[in-house]
PDB file of C-alpha atoms in Angstrom:
ATOM      1  CA  ARG A 441     -36.912  -5.653  17.907  1.00 91.00           C
ATOM      2  CA  GLY A 442     -39.008  -8.675  18.684  1.00 93.00           C
ATOM      3  CA  PHE A 443     -42.748  -8.454  18.171  1.00 96.00           C
ATOM      4  CA  LYS A 444     -45.113  -7.757  21.055  1.00 95.00           C
ATOM      5  CA  ARG A 445     -48.774  -8.738  21.315  1.00 95.00           C
ATOM      6  CA  GLU A 446     -49.709  -5.056  21.219  1.00 94.00           C
ATOM      7  CA  ASP A 447     -48.274  -4.903  17.671  1.00 95.00           C
ATOM      8  CA  LEU A 448     -51.341  -6.810  16.411  1.00 96.00           C
ATOM      9  CA  PHE A 449     -53.401  -3.824  15.245  1.00 96.00           C
ATOM     10  CA  PRO A 450     -50.533  -1.890  13.626  1.00 93.00           C
ATOM     11  CA  LEU A 451     -49.486  -5.127  11.901  1.00 95.00           C
ATOM     12  CA  PHE A 452     -53.070  -5.694  10.772  1.00 95.00           C
ATOM     13  CA  SER A 453     -53.159  -2.224   9.216  1.00 91.00           C
ATOM     14  CA  ILE A 454     -50.214  -3.273   7.041  1.00 89.00           C
ATOM     15  CA  LEU A 455     -51.284  -6.821   6.181  1.00 93.00           C
ATOM     16  CA  SER A 456     -54.863  -5.787   5.384  1.00 93.00           C
ATOM     17  CA  ASP A 457     -53.798  -2.988   3.023  1.00 88.00           C
ATOM     18  CA  PRO A 458     -54.285  -3.988  -0.655  1.00 85.00           C
ATOM     19  CA  GLN A 459     -51.559  -1.582  -1.768  1.00 83.00           C
ATOM     20  CA  VAL A 460     -48.988  -3.133   0.577  1.00 79.00           C
ATOM     21  CA  MET A 461     -49.965  -6.693  -0.311  1.00 80.00           C
ATOM     22  CA  LEU A 462     -50.181  -6.086  -4.076  1.00 73.00           C
ATOM     23  CA  PHE A 463     -46.943  -7.922  -4.841  1.00 71.00           C
ATOM     24  CA  MET A 464     -47.033 -10.350  -1.924  1.00 77.00           C
ATOM     25  CA  GLU A 465     -50.226 -12.281  -1.310  1.00 79.00           C
ATOM     26  CA  LYS A 466     -53.871 -11.698  -0.486  1.00 88.00           C
ATOM     27  CA  THR A 467     -54.765  -9.262   2.266  1.00 92.00           C
ATOM     28  CA  TYR A 468     -55.097 -10.652   5.781  1.00 93.00           C
ATOM     29  CA  THR A 469     -58.089 -10.628   8.092  1.00 96.00           C
ATOM     30  CA  LEU A 470     -57.559  -9.736  11.746  1.00 97.00           C
ATOM     31  CA  GLU A 471     -57.689 -13.436  12.620  1.00 97.00           C
ATOM     32  CA  GLU A 472     -55.085 -14.293   9.947  1.00 97.00           C
ATOM     33  CA  THR A 473     -52.890 -11.440  11.183  1.00 96.00           C
ATOM     34  CA  SER A 474     -53.127 -12.777  14.737  1.00 97.00           C
ATOM     35  CA  LEU A 475     -52.099 -16.257  13.553  1.00 97.00           C
ATOM     36  CA  PHE A 476     -49.216 -14.753  11.529  1.00 94.00           C
ATOM     37  CA  LEU A 477     -48.038 -12.803  14.574  1.00 97.00           C
ATOM     38  CA  GLU A 478     -48.186 -15.882  16.811  1.00 96.00           C
ATOM     39  CA  SER A 479     -46.546 -18.312  14.371  1.00 95.00           C
ATOM     40  CA  HIS A 480     -43.896 -16.013  12.845  1.00 95.00           C
ATOM     41  CA  GLY A 481     -43.261 -13.186  15.291  1.00 94.00           C
ATOM     42  CA  LEU A 482     -43.972 -14.423  18.813  1.00 97.00           C
ATOM     43  CA  CYS A 483     -42.673 -17.993  18.422  1.00 94.00           C
ATOM     44  CA  ALA A 484     -39.444 -19.412  19.860  1.00 92.00           C
ATOM     45  CA  SER A 485     -37.564 -18.871  16.558  1.00 91.00           C
ATOM     46  CA  PRO A 486     -39.179 -15.860  14.888  1.00 93.00           C
ATOM     47  CA  SER A 487     -38.873 -15.251  11.148  1.00 91.00           C
ATOM     48  CA  VAL A 488     -40.114 -11.650  11.313  1.00 94.00           C
ATOM     49  CA  PHE A 489     -39.157  -8.755  13.575  1.00 93.00           C
ATOM     50  CA  ALA A 490     -40.823  -5.419  14.268  1.00 94.00           C
ATOM     51  CA  ALA A 491     -39.282  -2.288  12.762  1.00 88.00           C
ATOM     52  CA  GLU A 492     -39.596   1.050  14.511  1.00 87.00           C
ATOM     53  CA  ASP A 493     -39.500   4.563  13.114  1.00 80.00           C
ATOM     54  CA  LEU A 494     -37.227   7.250  14.531  1.00 79.00           C
ATOM     55  CA  SER A 495     -39.739   8.038  17.284  1.00 84.00           C
ATOM     56  CA  GLY A 496     -39.817   4.384  18.419  1.00 85.00           C
ATOM     57  CA  GLY A 497     -43.237   3.624  16.932  1.00 84.00           C
ATOM     58  CA  PHE A 498     -44.052   0.457  14.989  1.00 88.00           C
ATOM     59  CA  CYS A 499     -43.640   1.146  11.262  1.00 85.00           C
ATOM     60  CA  GLY A 500     -43.453  -2.307   9.681  1.00 87.00           C
ATOM     61  CA  TYR A 501     -41.581  -5.539   9.921  1.00 89.00           C
ATOM     62  CA  VAL A 502     -38.363  -7.155   8.793  1.00 89.00           C
ATOM     63  CA  ILE A 503     -38.248 -10.644   7.310  1.00 90.00           C
ATOM     64  CA  TYR A 504     -35.211 -12.666   8.383  1.00 93.00           C
ATOM     65  CA  HIS A 505     -35.275 -16.454   8.202  1.00 93.00           C
ATOM     66  CA  LYS A 506     -33.472 -19.463   6.754  1.00 94.00           C
ATOM     67  CA  TYR A 507     -34.054 -19.663   2.984  1.00 94.00           C
ATOM     68  CA  ASP A 508     -31.982 -22.711   2.052  1.00 93.00           C
ATOM     69  CA  GLU A 509     -28.900 -24.565   3.313  1.00 93.00           C
ATOM     70  CA  SER A 510     -26.588 -21.607   2.680  1.00 93.00           C
ATOM     71  CA  ALA A 511     -28.794 -18.528   2.876  1.00 96.00           C
ATOM     72  CA  PHE A 512     -31.183 -16.431   4.896  1.00 95.00           C
ATOM     73  CA  GLU A 513     -33.970 -14.461   3.251  1.00 94.00           C
ATOM     74  CA  LEU A 514     -34.409 -10.865   4.195  1.00 91.00           C
ATOM     75  CA  GLY A 515     -37.046  -8.298   3.417  1.00 83.00           C
ATOM     76  CA  TRP A 516     -39.130  -5.492   4.845  1.00 81.00           C
ATOM     77  CA  VAL A 517     -42.822  -4.727   4.805  1.00 78.00           C
ATOM     78  CA  GLY A 518     -44.485  -1.458   5.730  1.00 73.00           C
ATOM     79  CA  LYS A 519     -46.210   1.477   4.083  1.00 66.00           C
ATOM     80  CA  GLU A 520     -46.239   4.625   6.168  1.00 68.00           C
ATOM     81  CA  HIS A 521     -42.515   5.172   5.595  1.00 62.00           C
ATOM     82  CA  TRP A 522     -42.170   4.155   1.939  1.00 66.00           C
ATOM     83  CA  GLY A 523     -39.583   6.236   0.147  1.00 67.00           C
ATOM     84  CA  LYS A 524     -37.940   7.502   3.342  1.00 66.00           C
ATOM     85  CA  GLY A 525     -34.802   5.333   3.180  1.00 70.00           C
ATOM     86  CA  TYR A 526     -35.716   2.607   5.671  1.00 73.00           C
ATOM     87  CA  ALA A 527     -34.827  -0.189   3.237  1.00 84.00           C
ATOM     88  CA  LYS A 528     -31.487   1.501   2.563  1.00 86.00           C
ATOM     89  CA  GLU A 529     -30.774   1.487   6.297  1.00 85.00           C
ATOM     90  CA  LEU A 530     -32.150  -1.961   7.129  1.00 86.00           C
ATOM     91  CA  THR A 531     -30.361  -3.788   4.289  1.00 92.00           C
ATOM     92  CA  PRO A 532     -26.741  -3.008   5.270  1.00 93.00           C
ATOM     93  CA  ALA A 533     -27.606  -3.550   8.941  1.00 91.00           C
ATOM     94  CA  LEU A 534     -28.944  -7.024   8.124  1.00 92.00           C
ATOM     95  CA  ILE A 535     -25.945  -7.767   5.898  1.00 95.00           C
ATOM     96  CA  GLU A 536     -23.605  -6.867   8.756  1.00 94.00           C
ATOM     97  CA  TYR A 537     -25.705  -8.827  11.271  1.00 91.00           C
ATOM     98  CA  SER A 538     -25.557 -11.900   9.011  1.00 94.00           C
ATOM     99  CA  LYS A 539     -21.777 -12.103   8.736  1.00 94.00           C
ATOM    100  CA  GLY A 540     -20.618 -15.328  10.328  1.00 91.00           C
ATOM    101  CA  LYS A 541     -24.184 -16.676  10.523  1.00 91.00           C
ATOM    102  CA  THR A 542     -24.741 -17.653   6.881  1.00 93.00           C
ATOM    103  CA  GLN A 543     -22.944 -17.836   3.537  1.00 95.00           C
ATOM    104  CA  SER A 544     -25.406 -15.683   1.625  1.00 97.00           C
ATOM    105  CA  LEU A 545     -28.566 -13.595   1.757  1.00 97.00           C
ATOM    106  CA  VAL A 546     -31.546 -13.753  -0.579  1.00 96.00           C
ATOM    107  CA  LEU A 547     -34.114 -11.181  -1.621  1.00 95.00           C
ATOM    108  CA  GLU A 548     -37.260 -12.366  -3.405  1.00 91.00           C
ATOM    109  CA  CYS A 549     -39.783 -10.160  -5.164  1.00 88.00           C
ATOM    110  CA  SER A 550     -42.444 -10.110  -7.808  1.00 85.00           C
ATOM    111  CA  PRO A 551     -41.068  -9.133 -11.222  1.00 88.00           C
ATOM    112  CA  LYS A 552     -43.399  -6.119 -11.001  1.00 84.00           C
ATOM    113  CA  GLN A 553     -41.973  -4.979  -7.652  1.00 83.00           C
ATOM    114  CA  LYS A 554     -39.130  -2.721  -8.792  1.00 85.00           C
ATOM    115  CA  ALA A 555     -38.214  -1.170  -5.419  1.00 85.00           C
ATOM    116  CA  THR A 556     -36.772  -4.437  -4.078  1.00 88.00           C
ATOM    117  CA  ALA A 557     -34.892  -5.036  -7.337  1.00 90.00           C
ATOM    118  CA  ARG A 558     -33.321  -1.560  -6.971  1.00 91.00           C
ATOM    119  CA  ILE A 559     -32.263  -2.292  -3.387  1.00 92.00           C
ATOM    120  CA  ALA A 560     -30.810  -5.646  -4.486  1.00 94.00           C
ATOM    121  CA  SER A 561     -28.731  -3.932  -7.165  1.00 94.00           C
ATOM    122  CA  LEU A 562     -27.653  -1.119  -4.841  1.00 95.00           C
ATOM    123  CA  PHE A 563     -26.203  -3.564  -2.302  1.00 96.00           C
ATOM    124  CA  GLY A 564     -24.568  -6.012  -4.721  1.00 96.00           C
ATOM    125  CA  PHE A 565     -27.144  -8.804  -4.791  1.00 97.00           C
ATOM    126  CA  VAL A 566     -26.900 -10.814  -8.021  1.00 97.00           C
ATOM    127  CA  TYR A 567     -29.987 -11.836  -9.970  1.00 97.00           C
ATOM    128  CA  GLU A 568     -30.266 -15.649 -10.007  1.00 95.00           C
ATOM    129  CA  GLY A 569     -33.483 -16.079 -11.982  1.00 95.00           C
ATOM    130  CA  CYS A 570     -37.167 -16.577 -11.415  1.00 94.00           C
ATOM    131  CA  GLU A 571     -38.420 -19.255  -9.021  1.00 90.00           C
ATOM    132  CA  ASP A 572     -42.099 -19.901  -8.325  1.00 89.00           C
ATOM    133  CA  GLY A 573     -42.929 -16.626 -10.082  1.00 87.00           C
ATOM    134  CA  LEU A 574     -40.545 -14.572  -7.924  1.00 90.00           C
ATOM    135  CA  GLU A 575     -37.248 -12.985  -8.903  1.00 93.00           C
ATOM    136  CA  VAL A 576     -34.401 -14.199  -6.702  1.00 96.00           C
ATOM    137  CA  TYR A 577     -31.362 -12.073  -5.864  1.00 97.00           C
ATOM    138  CA  ARG A 578     -28.430 -13.432  -3.824  1.00 97.00           C
ATOM    139  CA  LEU A 579     -25.530 -11.797  -2.026  1.00 97.00           C
ATOM    140  CA  LYS A 580     -22.571 -13.924  -0.945  1.00 96.00           C
ATOM    141  CA  ILE A 581     -21.155 -12.689   2.356  1.00 92.00           C
TER     142      ILE A 581
END
């Protein structure tokens, strides 16, 4: 779903968590989280979308934005539901959603972040190499 302003504090709990941000970037302050929400989630063309758990509560966010001329990048960020299969459900849903909208999908991750590499392999993404210190996996659709 699209982000709502009331998602600020749950989003902050994710973006300020050192364990979540370990393979991404530095942790966010509340002000930085608010700016992120405004510029990436509440804008006219969002690049992130809220993810909900089975009870309808905010549990993280999905990354979905143009990566290059032929691809969209996808990803997911959250903590409370790690290891519960959310990535395995979100990935095929985003693959299906992307058909007819782009030629390929990209996953990027730190070489140390093995969970995303496993998801990439599971869904047929092909390793393309390392770019700007991140491993790049691509799926042609």
